[in-house]
Structures are given as C-alpha cells and as structure tokens.
C-alpha cells in the first residue's frame, strides 16, 4: 500500500515536479478561492480563467510554447478584461456578471481560434487542459513565485478583505481602502489563474481554486480555518489526482479536478457545517 502511494513519486522525476506544482497552486489558489466564494464571485473566477486565453494564445502565436510570452499575454488579457468589465458595469446599465459572461464567451472563442491558426490539436489541448506532468524548472519557479506573492499579499490585505466580505458598507464608511483592496484582489485572482493555466490549462485552472474552497465551507464557518482547510484539501486532491492518473492511466489535470470534486461531494454529505447528513440528523427541540 505504501509503495502504491510513494512509489510513483520516488521513481519518476516528472511526478515529483507535478507534485511540487500542485502543492504550490493549492497554497495560493485555495485562500483566493475562499474569498471568491465569500464575496459571491465564484463564477467571476471561471470567467477570468477564460479571459486569459486570448492573451496566452497571442503569446503562443508569437513565440510558440514560451513560458514568458504566454504568461505576459495571459496577465495582460486578464487585467484588460477585469478592468473593462468593471468600467462597463460602472458606466452602463449592464451588471458586472453579465459583462463578464460576454467577455468569457468571446475570450474562449477567440483564444481557441488563435491557437488553431498555427497549432495542432495537441497544442490546443495543452492550452485548454495544461500539462501538469511536463512542468519544467522555470514553470515551477513561476508558480511558486505567484503562490509566495499571494500569501504575502493576503497577509497584508486580510483585514480589509474580511471586512468587505462581512460588511462592505461599514468598510466604505470607515476607510477608503475598499476599491484598492478589490483591485489588488482581482490582480491576485489573475496571477493565480495564470499560474494554474500552465499546469491545468484555462478550462481547469479555476477548479483548484473553487472546489477546495467550497468543500472547506462545509467543515468550518471561520474564514481563517476555511483558508487552511482549502489549502489542505487542494494538496490532498493534487496528490490523489496524480496517483489516480498514474495507476489508472488517466489524464493528470482532469484526474486532479475529479479528485477535488470527490472531496467536495464527500464534504457536502458529511460536513459539520451544513452537510446533508448533519442537516438530516434529528435535533433536540429548539436546538440551533
């Protein structure tokens, strides 16, 4: 049993690299996913994940599968879409979710078209679903750097982010940090999506943000504990997905997200904070 769990990582270098990559993604993406969930922006994360696709595709057209080109292109496209969606919602009658939905559809179609102009089906699958088993040193350094920046930034922004989740009106009444905090948070979302894009692709990158965060909510209602649990669930899902991929000969990226989905389903049923089993358990009269 131990050999089944430890053997693939001990024997193969690409498995160890993938392990480091998913741990780094979980460290940065888990806490970001918690705040996206608490701010009711879960689908915003999905829209932003697709928004980086055209920029990454342009980088691919210019330099092939180049890490710097695709990273810079994805960052630029993500920031442009975030700012544009905010401006449209501020100066027109269209709400931010509707504008993000429009950008999401356009970005996905444009990105796939751009990649198809030059690349093969293999390149398209690489962009859409990532290559977590083919991470090189430079990509690992990028993902680890993004996770480090995210953790440090969240340590600085923690109080205003929590206040904005709990009582944004109070935050606006006592401080002017609401708007800068929101913009910096969106920047962190884009950064983590770009990091996840290189490992899991644009279609799956947001999964390592939202599924562990959603699962953690069924185990705690404390924000700090939810952040820690989301990181732990992300790491466990990454390890479990890599092992499932290795032993069952499945694609690694989808296997990781399916494992995270299984943890979410188990939490939905068994979680102490609103899980189905606990809700169905008979309580004493007038017990909260």
mmCIF file of N, CA and C in Angstrom, residues 166-281:
data_model
loop_
_atom_site.group_PDB
_atom_site.id
_atom_site.type_symbol
_atom_site.label_atom_id
_atom_site.label_comp_id
_atom_site.label_asym_id
_atom_site.label_seq_id
_atom_site.Cartn_x
_atom_site.Cartn_y
_atom_site.Cartn_z
ATOM 1 N N UNK A 166 -17.785 40.637 4.935
ATOM 2 C CA UNK A 166 -18.788 40.630 6.002
ATOM 3 C C UNK A 166 -19.692 41.852 5.934
ATOM 4 N N UNK A 167 -19.091 43.042 5.808
ATOM 5 C CA UNK A 167 -19.876 44.283 5.848
ATOM 6 C C UNK A 167 -19.198 45.353 4.990
ATOM 7 N N UNK A 168 -19.385 45.312 3.671
ATOM 8 C CA UNK A 168 -18.719 46.286 2.799
ATOM 9 C C UNK A 168 -19.157 47.716 3.061
ATOM 10 N N UNK A 169 -20.393 47.905 3.496
ATOM 11 C CA UNK A 169 -20.871 49.257 3.788
ATOM 12 C C UNK A 169 -20.082 49.871 4.946
ATOM 13 N N UNK A 170 -19.843 49.080 5.978
ATOM 14 C CA UNK A 170 -19.053 49.565 7.112
ATOM 15 C C UNK A 170 -17.629 49.901 6.682
ATOM 16 N N UNK A 171 -17.042 49.067 5.831
ATOM 17 C CA UNK A 171 -15.684 49.324 5.367
ATOM 18 C C UNK A 171 -15.615 50.644 4.614
ATOM 19 N N UNK A 172 -16.601 50.899 3.745
ATOM 20 C CA UNK A 172 -16.605 52.157 2.998
ATOM 21 C C UNK A 172 -16.805 53.358 3.913
ATOM 22 N N UNK A 173 -17.503 53.162 5.043
ATOM 23 C CA UNK A 173 -17.773 54.282 5.946
ATOM 24 C C UNK A 173 -16.578 54.647 6.811
ATOM 25 N N UNK A 174 -15.676 53.695 7.046
ATOM 26 C CA UNK A 174 -14.541 53.960 7.940
ATOM 27 C C UNK A 174 -13.210 54.027 7.209
ATOM 28 N N UNK A 175 -13.179 53.639 5.938
ATOM 29 C CA UNK A 175 -11.896 53.593 5.236
ATOM 30 C C UNK A 175 -12.116 53.736 3.736
ATOM 31 N N UNK A 176 -11.078 54.199 3.067
ATOM 32 C CA UNK A 176 -11.101 54.303 1.610
ATOM 33 C C UNK A 176 -10.328 53.169 0.941
ATOM 34 N N UNK A 177 -10.072 52.118 1.692
ATOM 35 C CA UNK A 177 -9.266 51.017 1.154
ATOM 36 C C UNK A 177 -10.090 50.008 0.366
ATOM 37 N N UNK A 178 -11.421 50.178 0.324
ATOM 38 C CA UNK A 178 -12.269 49.186 -0.325
ATOM 39 C C UNK A 178 -11.939 48.978 -1.787
ATOM 40 N N UNK A 179 -11.904 50.079 -2.562
ATOM 41 C CA UNK A 179 -11.642 49.963 -4.002
ATOM 42 C C UNK A 179 -10.231 49.454 -4.297
ATOM 43 N N UNK A 180 -9.164 50.033 -3.661
ATOM 44 C CA UNK A 180 -7.822 49.474 -3.916
ATOM 45 C C UNK A 180 -7.707 48.003 -3.526
ATOM 46 N N UNK A 181 -8.340 47.625 -2.423
ATOM 47 C CA UNK A 181 -8.298 46.225 -1.993
ATOM 48 C C UNK A 181 -8.965 45.327 -3.028
ATOM 49 N N UNK A 182 -10.102 45.774 -3.557
ATOM 50 C CA UNK A 182 -10.816 44.993 -4.570
ATOM 51 C C UNK A 182 -9.963 44.821 -5.826
ATOM 52 N N UNK A 183 -9.316 45.896 -6.256
ATOM 53 C CA UNK A 183 -8.487 45.823 -7.458
ATOM 54 C C UNK A 183 -7.274 44.920 -7.249
ATOM 55 N N UNK A 184 -6.643 45.024 -6.078
ATOM 56 C CA UNK A 184 -5.495 44.164 -5.799
ATOM 57 C C UNK A 184 -5.921 42.704 -5.691
ATOM 58 N N UNK A 185 -7.092 42.479 -5.138
ATOM 59 C CA UNK A 185 -7.599 41.109 -5.061
ATOM 60 C C UNK A 185 -7.835 40.533 -6.454
ATOM 61 N N UNK A 186 -8.424 41.320 -7.346
ATOM 62 C CA UNK A 186 -8.616 40.857 -8.721
ATOM 63 C C UNK A 186 -7.271 40.556 -9.388
ATOM 64 N N UNK A 187 -6.264 41.372 -9.082
ATOM 65 C CA UNK A 187 -4.932 41.101 -9.609
ATOM 66 C C UNK A 187 -4.393 39.766 -9.119
ATOM 67 N N UNK A 188 -4.632 39.447 -7.845
ATOM 68 C CA UNK A 188 -4.195 38.158 -7.312
ATOM 69 C C UNK A 188 -4.941 37.010 -7.979
ATOM 70 N N UNK A 189 -6.226 37.221 -8.265
ATOM 71 C CA UNK A 189 -7.001 36.193 -8.965
ATOM 72 C C UNK A 189 -6.382 35.908 -10.328
ATOM 73 N N UNK A 190 -6.077 36.973 -11.068
ATOM 74 C CA UNK A 190 -5.481 36.802 -12.399
ATOM 75 C C UNK A 190 -4.129 36.105 -12.296
ATOM 76 N N UNK A 191 -3.295 36.511 -11.330
ATOM 77 C CA UNK A 191 -1.980 35.893 -11.157
ATOM 78 C C UNK A 191 -2.100 34.394 -10.921
ATOM 79 N N UNK A 192 -2.991 33.999 -10.033
ATOM 80 C CA UNK A 192 -3.123 32.582 -9.713
ATOM 81 C C UNK A 192 -3.723 31.793 -10.869
ATOM 82 N N UNK A 193 -4.598 32.424 -11.623
ATOM 83 C CA UNK A 193 -5.139 31.742 -12.800
ATOM 84 C C UNK A 193 -4.069 31.537 -13.855
ATOM 85 N N UNK A 194 -3.175 32.505 -14.002
ATOM 86 C CA UNK A 194 -2.069 32.353 -14.952
ATOM 87 C C UNK A 194 -1.135 31.230 -14.501
ATOM 88 N N UNK A 195 -0.851 31.173 -13.189
ATOM 89 C CA UNK A 195 -0.022 30.085 -12.685
ATOM 90 C C UNK A 195 -0.688 28.736 -12.883
ATOM 91 N N UNK A 196 -1.977 28.658 -12.562
ATOM 92 C CA UNK A 196 -2.696 27.405 -12.760
ATOM 93 C C UNK A 196 -2.853 27.029 -14.217
ATOM 94 N N UNK A 197 -2.891 28.043 -15.083
ATOM 95 C CA UNK A 197 -3.037 27.804 -16.523
ATOM 96 C C UNK A 197 -1.900 26.938 -17.069
ATOM 97 N N UNK A 198 -0.679 27.184 -16.618
ATOM 98 C CA UNK A 198 0.463 26.440 -17.141
ATOM 99 C C UNK A 198 0.423 24.968 -16.725
ATOM 100 N N UNK A 199 -0.222 24.671 -15.604
ATOM 101 C CA UNK A 199 -0.287 23.292 -15.148
ATOM 102 C C UNK A 199 -1.582 22.599 -15.545
ATOM 103 N N UNK A 200 -2.708 23.304 -15.455
ATOM 104 C CA UNK A 200 -4.014 22.682 -15.634
ATOM 105 C C UNK A 200 -4.791 23.218 -16.826
ATOM 106 N N UNK A 201 -4.274 24.240 -17.509
ATOM 107 C CA UNK A 201 -4.975 24.807 -18.647
ATOM 108 C C UNK A 201 -6.063 25.776 -18.221
ATOM 109 N N UNK A 202 -6.589 26.512 -19.189
ATOM 110 C CA UNK A 202 -7.582 27.536 -18.867
ATOM 111 C C UNK A 202 -8.911 26.945 -18.410
ATOM 112 N N UNK A 203 -9.254 25.757 -18.868
ATOM 113 C CA UNK A 203 -10.552 25.182 -18.521
ATOM 114 C C UNK A 203 -10.586 24.603 -17.117
ATOM 115 N N UNK A 204 -9.429 24.226 -16.570
ATOM 116 C CA UNK A 204 -9.401 23.538 -15.285
ATOM 117 C C UNK A 204 -8.717 24.326 -14.177
ATOM 118 N N UNK A 205 -8.040 25.430 -14.520
ATOM 119 C CA UNK A 205 -7.256 26.156 -13.515
ATOM 120 C C UNK A 205 -8.115 26.624 -12.358
ATOM 121 N N UNK A 206 -9.324 27.087 -12.642
ATOM 122 C CA UNK A 206 -10.188 27.611 -11.585
ATOM 123 C C UNK A 206 -10.687 26.492 -10.665
ATOM 124 N N UNK A 207 -10.601 25.240 -11.112
ATOM 125 C CA UNK A 207 -11.056 24.130 -10.282
ATOM 126 C C UNK A 207 -10.273 23.992 -8.999
ATOM 127 N N UNK A 208 -8.960 24.256 -9.039
ATOM 128 C CA UNK A 208 -8.134 24.162 -7.835
ATOM 129 C C UNK A 208 -8.338 25.361 -6.915
ATOM 130 N N UNK A 209 -9.047 26.365 -7.381
ATOM 131 C CA UNK A 209 -9.442 27.477 -6.512
ATOM 132 C C UNK A 209 -10.765 27.175 -5.821
ATOM 133 N N UNK A 210 -11.780 26.853 -6.614
ATOM 134 C CA UNK A 210 -13.146 26.859 -6.117
ATOM 135 C C UNK A 210 -13.565 25.559 -5.435
ATOM 136 N N UNK A 211 -13.155 24.398 -5.932
ATOM 137 C CA UNK A 211 -13.604 23.146 -5.328
ATOM 138 C C UNK A 211 -13.075 22.969 -3.901
ATOM 139 N N UNK A 212 -11.766 23.177 -3.637
ATOM 140 C CA UNK A 212 -11.317 23.095 -2.240
ATOM 141 C C UNK A 212 -11.963 24.151 -1.346
ATOM 142 N N UNK A 213 -12.160 25.360 -1.878
ATOM 143 C CA UNK A 213 -12.798 26.413 -1.080
ATOM 144 C C UNK A 213 -14.231 26.046 -0.739
ATOM 145 N N UNK A 214 -14.977 25.542 -1.728
ATOM 146 C CA UNK A 214 -16.370 25.152 -1.484
ATOM 147 C C UNK A 214 -16.446 23.990 -0.495
ATOM 148 N N UNK A 215 -15.519 23.042 -0.603
ATOM 149 C CA UNK A 215 -15.516 21.904 0.330
ATOM 150 C C UNK A 215 -15.201 22.359 1.751
ATOM 151 N N UNK A 216 -14.295 23.313 1.896
ATOM 152 C CA UNK A 216 -13.910 23.774 3.234
ATOM 153 C C UNK A 216 -15.068 24.440 3.965
ATOM 154 N N UNK A 217 -16.004 25.025 3.213
ATOM 155 C CA UNK A 217 -17.128 25.712 3.848
ATOM 156 C C UNK A 217 -18.030 24.753 4.626
ATOM 157 N N UNK A 218 -18.035 23.473 4.252
ATOM 158 C CA UNK A 218 -18.865 22.501 4.949
ATOM 159 C C UNK A 218 -18.229 22.001 6.246
ATOM 160 N N UNK A 219 -16.981 22.433 6.511
ATOM 161 C CA UNK A 219 -16.297 21.987 7.724
ATOM 162 C C UNK A 219 -16.058 23.100 8.729
ATOM 163 N N UNK A 220 -16.183 24.338 8.318
ATOM 164 C CA UNK A 220 -15.933 25.449 9.237
ATOM 165 C C UNK A 220 -16.619 26.703 8.722
ATOM 166 N N UNK A 221 -17.005 27.578 9.658
ATOM 167 C CA UNK A 221 -17.521 28.888 9.271
ATOM 168 C C UNK A 221 -16.564 30.011 9.662
ATOM 169 N N UNK A 222 -15.349 29.631 10.085
ATOM 170 C CA UNK A 222 -14.300 30.599 10.386
ATOM 171 C C UNK A 222 -13.440 30.805 9.142
ATOM 172 N N UNK A 223 -13.238 32.060 8.764
ATOM 173 C CA UNK A 223 -12.554 32.341 7.496
ATOM 174 C C UNK A 223 -11.124 31.819 7.504
ATOM 175 N N UNK A 224 -10.406 32.048 8.589
ATOM 176 C CA UNK A 224 -9.018 31.574 8.653
ATOM 177 C C UNK A 224 -8.952 30.056 8.537
ATOM 178 N N UNK A 225 -9.843 29.368 9.241
ATOM 179 C CA UNK A 225 -9.863 27.904 9.171
ATOM 180 C C UNK A 225 -10.254 27.435 7.777
ATOM 181 N N UNK A 226 -11.184 28.128 7.134
ATOM 182 C CA UNK A 226 -11.549 27.763 5.767
ATOM 183 C C UNK A 226 -10.362 27.888 4.822
ATOM 184 N N UNK A 227 -9.559 28.934 4.995
ATOM 185 C CA UNK A 227 -8.384 29.107 4.151
ATOM 186 C C UNK A 227 -7.399 27.955 4.348
ATOM 187 N N UNK A 228 -7.159 27.583 5.618
ATOM 188 C CA UNK A 228 -6.232 26.482 5.896
ATOM 189 C C UNK A 228 -6.773 25.165 5.344
ATOM 190 N N UNK A 229 -8.069 24.936 5.535
ATOM 191 C CA UNK A 229 -8.668 23.701 5.033
ATOM 192 C C UNK A 229 -8.653 23.652 3.507
ATOM 193 N N UNK A 230 -8.872 24.785 2.863
ATOM 194 C CA UNK A 230 -8.863 24.800 1.397
ATOM 195 C C UNK A 230 -7.477 24.449 0.857
ATOM 196 N N UNK A 231 -6.431 24.937 1.531
ATOM 197 C CA UNK A 231 -5.070 24.580 1.126
ATOM 198 C C UNK A 231 -4.837 23.087 1.315
ATOM 199 N N UNK A 232 -5.251 22.563 2.479
ATOM 200 C CA UNK A 232 -5.069 21.141 2.757
ATOM 201 C C UNK A 232 -5.839 20.280 1.760
ATOM 202 N N UNK A 233 -7.087 20.647 1.485
ATOM 203 C CA UNK A 233 -7.900 19.882 0.532
ATOM 204 C C UNK A 233 -7.285 19.953 -0.862
ATOM 205 N N UNK A 234 -6.767 21.137 -1.245
ATOM 206 C CA UNK A 234 -6.119 21.274 -2.540
ATOM 207 C C UNK A 234 -4.900 20.378 -2.672
ATOM 208 N N UNK A 235 -4.088 20.312 -1.602
ATOM 209 C CA UNK A 235 -2.892 19.465 -1.631
ATOM 210 C C UNK A 235 -3.279 17.993 -1.713
ATOM 211 N N UNK A 236 -4.242 17.580 -0.882
ATOM 212 C CA UNK A 236 -4.697 16.180 -0.901
ATOM 213 C C UNK A 236 -5.285 15.824 -2.269
ATOM 214 N N UNK A 237 -6.055 16.746 -2.848
ATOM 215 C CA UNK A 237 -6.643 16.489 -4.165
ATOM 216 C C UNK A 237 -5.560 16.382 -5.227
ATOM 217 N N UNK A 238 -4.538 17.232 -5.136
ATOM 218 C CA UNK A 238 -3.451 17.167 -6.096
ATOM 219 C C UNK A 238 -2.701 15.849 -6.026
ATOM 220 N N UNK A 239 -2.369 15.425 -4.801
ATOM 221 C CA UNK A 239 -1.666 14.153 -4.637
ATOM 222 C C UNK A 239 -2.547 12.986 -5.094
ATOM 223 N N UNK A 240 -3.813 13.006 -4.647
ATOM 224 C CA UNK A 240 -4.720 11.926 -5.034
ATOM 225 C C UNK A 240 -4.943 11.871 -6.539
ATOM 226 N N UNK A 241 -5.068 13.046 -7.174
ATOM 227 C CA UNK A 241 -5.273 13.083 -8.614
ATOM 228 C C UNK A 241 -4.074 12.571 -9.390
ATOM 229 N N UNK A 242 -2.872 12.918 -8.928
ATOM 230 C CA UNK A 242 -1.662 12.424 -9.593
ATOM 231 C C UNK A 242 -1.546 10.906 -9.460
ATOM 232 N N UNK A 243 -1.854 10.388 -8.284
ATOM 233 C CA UNK A 243 -1.809 8.932 -8.099
ATOM 234 C C UNK A 243 -2.873 8.235 -8.936
ATOM 235 N N UNK A 244 -4.068 8.814 -8.978
ATOM 236 C CA UNK A 244 -5.136 8.248 -9.810
ATOM 237 C C UNK A 244 -4.737 8.252 -11.276
ATOM 238 N N UNK A 245 -4.127 9.345 -11.709
ATOM 239 C CA UNK A 245 -3.674 9.448 -13.096
ATOM 240 C C UNK A 245 -2.626 8.386 -13.414
ATOM 241 N N UNK A 246 -1.702 8.176 -12.480
ATOM 242 C CA UNK A 246 -0.610 7.228 -12.708
ATOM 243 C C UNK A 246 -1.117 5.783 -12.747
ATOM 244 N N UNK A 247 -1.910 5.398 -11.765
ATOM 245 C CA UNK A 247 -2.327 3.994 -11.647
ATOM 246 C C UNK A 247 -3.454 3.638 -12.607
ATOM 247 N N UNK A 248 -4.342 4.596 -12.900
ATOM 248 C CA UNK A 248 -5.473 4.308 -13.781
ATOM 249 C C UNK A 248 -5.227 4.772 -15.212
ATOM 250 N N UNK A 249 -4.048 5.364 -15.468
ATOM 251 C CA UNK A 249 -3.669 5.851 -16.797
ATOM 252 C C UNK A 249 -4.697 6.845 -17.329
ATOM 253 N N UNK A 250 -4.996 7.860 -16.505
ATOM 254 C CA UNK A 250 -5.925 8.916 -16.871
ATOM 255 C C UNK A 250 -5.162 10.214 -17.087
ATOM 256 N N UNK A 251 -5.742 11.179 -17.815
ATOM 257 C CA UNK A 251 -5.112 12.500 -17.930
ATOM 258 C C UNK A 251 -4.963 13.125 -16.548
ATOM 259 N N UNK A 252 -3.794 13.698 -16.278
ATOM 260 C CA UNK A 252 -3.474 14.146 -14.917
ATOM 261 C C UNK A 252 -4.344 15.317 -14.469
ATOM 262 N N UNK A 253 -4.488 16.339 -15.331
ATOM 263 C CA UNK A 253 -5.260 17.508 -14.948
ATOM 264 C C UNK A 253 -6.700 17.184 -14.581
ATOM 265 N N UNK A 254 -7.454 16.526 -15.477
ATOM 266 C CA UNK A 254 -8.815 16.139 -15.116
ATOM 267 C C UNK A 254 -8.886 15.226 -13.902
ATOM 268 N N UNK A 255 -7.894 14.345 -13.717
ATOM 269 C CA UNK A 255 -7.903 13.460 -12.548
ATOM 270 C C UNK A 255 -7.793 14.256 -11.254
ATOM 271 N N UNK A 256 -6.986 15.323 -11.266
ATOM 272 C CA UNK A 256 -6.846 16.174 -10.075
ATOM 273 C C UNK A 256 -8.162 16.865 -9.759
ATOM 274 N N UNK A 257 -8.812 17.409 -10.775
ATOM 275 C CA UNK A 257 -10.078 18.117 -10.548
ATOM 276 C C UNK A 257 -11.177 17.134 -10.137
ATOM 277 N N UNK A 258 -11.185 15.935 -10.708
ATOM 278 C CA UNK A 258 -12.167 14.931 -10.301
ATOM 279 C C UNK A 258 -11.960 14.527 -8.839
ATOM 280 N N UNK A 259 -10.707 14.426 -8.417
ATOM 281 C CA UNK A 259 -10.436 14.109 -7.019
ATOM 282 C C UNK A 259 -10.920 15.228 -6.105
ATOM 283 N N UNK A 260 -10.665 16.481 -6.505
ATOM 284 C CA UNK A 260 -11.181 17.610 -5.731
ATOM 285 C C UNK A 260 -12.705 17.594 -5.701
ATOM 286 N N UNK A 261 -13.326 17.212 -6.819
ATOM 287 C CA UNK A 261 -14.781 17.103 -6.858
ATOM 288 C C UNK A 261 -15.295 16.015 -5.931
ATOM 289 N N UNK A 262 -14.557 14.908 -5.820
ATOM 290 C CA UNK A 262 -14.955 13.835 -4.908
ATOM 291 C C UNK A 262 -14.874 14.297 -3.456
ATOM 292 N N UNK A 263 -13.836 15.074 -3.129
ATOM 293 C CA UNK A 263 -13.724 15.620 -1.769
ATOM 294 C C UNK A 263 -14.878 16.587 -1.500
ATOM 295 N N UNK A 264 -15.219 17.391 -2.501
ATOM 296 C CA UNK A 264 -16.354 18.307 -2.345
ATOM 297 C C UNK A 264 -17.646 17.529 -2.106
ATOM 298 N N UNK A 265 -17.878 16.468 -2.870
ATOM 299 C CA UNK A 265 -19.094 15.669 -2.710
ATOM 300 C C UNK A 265 -19.149 15.035 -1.317
ATOM 301 N N UNK A 266 -18.008 14.526 -0.841
ATOM 302 C CA UNK A 266 -17.969 13.939 0.499
ATOM 303 C C UNK A 266 -18.243 15.000 1.559
ATOM 304 N N UNK A 267 -17.695 16.199 1.364
ATOM 305 C CA UNK A 267 -17.923 17.287 2.319
ATOM 306 C C UNK A 267 -19.383 17.720 2.306
ATOM 307 N N UNK A 268 -19.983 17.728 1.134
ATOM 308 C CA UNK A 268 -21.396 18.096 1.002
ATOM 309 C C UNK A 268 -22.279 17.167 1.832
ATOM 310 N N UNK A 269 -21.905 15.899 1.891
ATOM 311 C CA UNK A 269 -22.704 14.924 2.632
ATOM 312 C C UNK A 269 -22.320 14.894 4.113
ATOM 313 N N UNK A 270 -21.010 14.905 4.402
ATOM 314 C CA UNK A 270 -20.543 14.644 5.762
ATOM 315 C C UNK A 270 -20.166 15.893 6.547
ATOM 316 N N UNK A 271 -20.019 17.045 5.882
ATOM 317 C CA UNK A 271 -19.526 18.246 6.551
ATOM 318 C C UNK A 271 -20.368 18.660 7.741
ATOM 319 N N UNK A 272 -19.711 19.131 8.802
ATOM 320 C CA UNK A 272 -20.407 19.500 10.042
ATOM 321 C C UNK A 272 -21.117 20.836 9.946
ATOM 322 N N UNK A 273 -20.748 21.658 8.965
ATOM 323 C CA UNK A 273 -21.362 22.975 8.814
ATOM 324 C C UNK A 273 -22.282 22.979 7.590
ATOM 325 N N UNK A 274 -23.455 22.386 7.745
ATOM 326 C CA UNK A 274 -24.433 22.405 6.661
ATOM 327 C C UNK A 274 -24.403 21.208 5.747
ATOM 328 N N UNK A 275 -23.644 20.161 6.112
ATOM 329 C CA UNK A 275 -23.642 18.947 5.311
ATOM 330 C C UNK A 275 -24.988 18.252 5.364
ATOM 331 N N UNK A 276 -25.319 17.512 4.308
ATOM 332 C CA UNK A 276 -26.641 16.901 4.214
ATOM 333 C C UNK A 276 -26.913 15.932 5.362
ATOM 334 N N UNK A 277 -25.905 15.167 5.761
ATOM 335 C CA UNK A 277 -26.103 14.200 6.831
ATOM 336 C C UNK A 277 -26.407 14.896 8.152
ATOM 337 N N UNK A 278 -25.696 15.978 8.424
ATOM 338 C CA UNK A 278 -25.911 16.705 9.674
ATOM 339 C C UNK A 278 -27.237 17.456 9.662
ATOM 340 N N UNK A 279 -27.651 17.926 8.496
ATOM 341 C CA UNK A 279 -28.948 18.584 8.409
ATOM 342 C C UNK A 279 -30.089 17.597 8.628
ATOM 343 N N UNK A 280 -29.907 16.355 8.191
ATOM 344 C CA UNK A 280 -30.950 15.345 8.338
ATOM 345 C C UNK A 280 -30.963 14.710 9.723
ATOM 346 N N UNK A 281 -29.867 14.907 10.486
ATOM 347 C CA UNK A 281 -29.784 14.286 11.813
ATOM 348 C C UNK A 281 -30.804 14.939 12.745
#
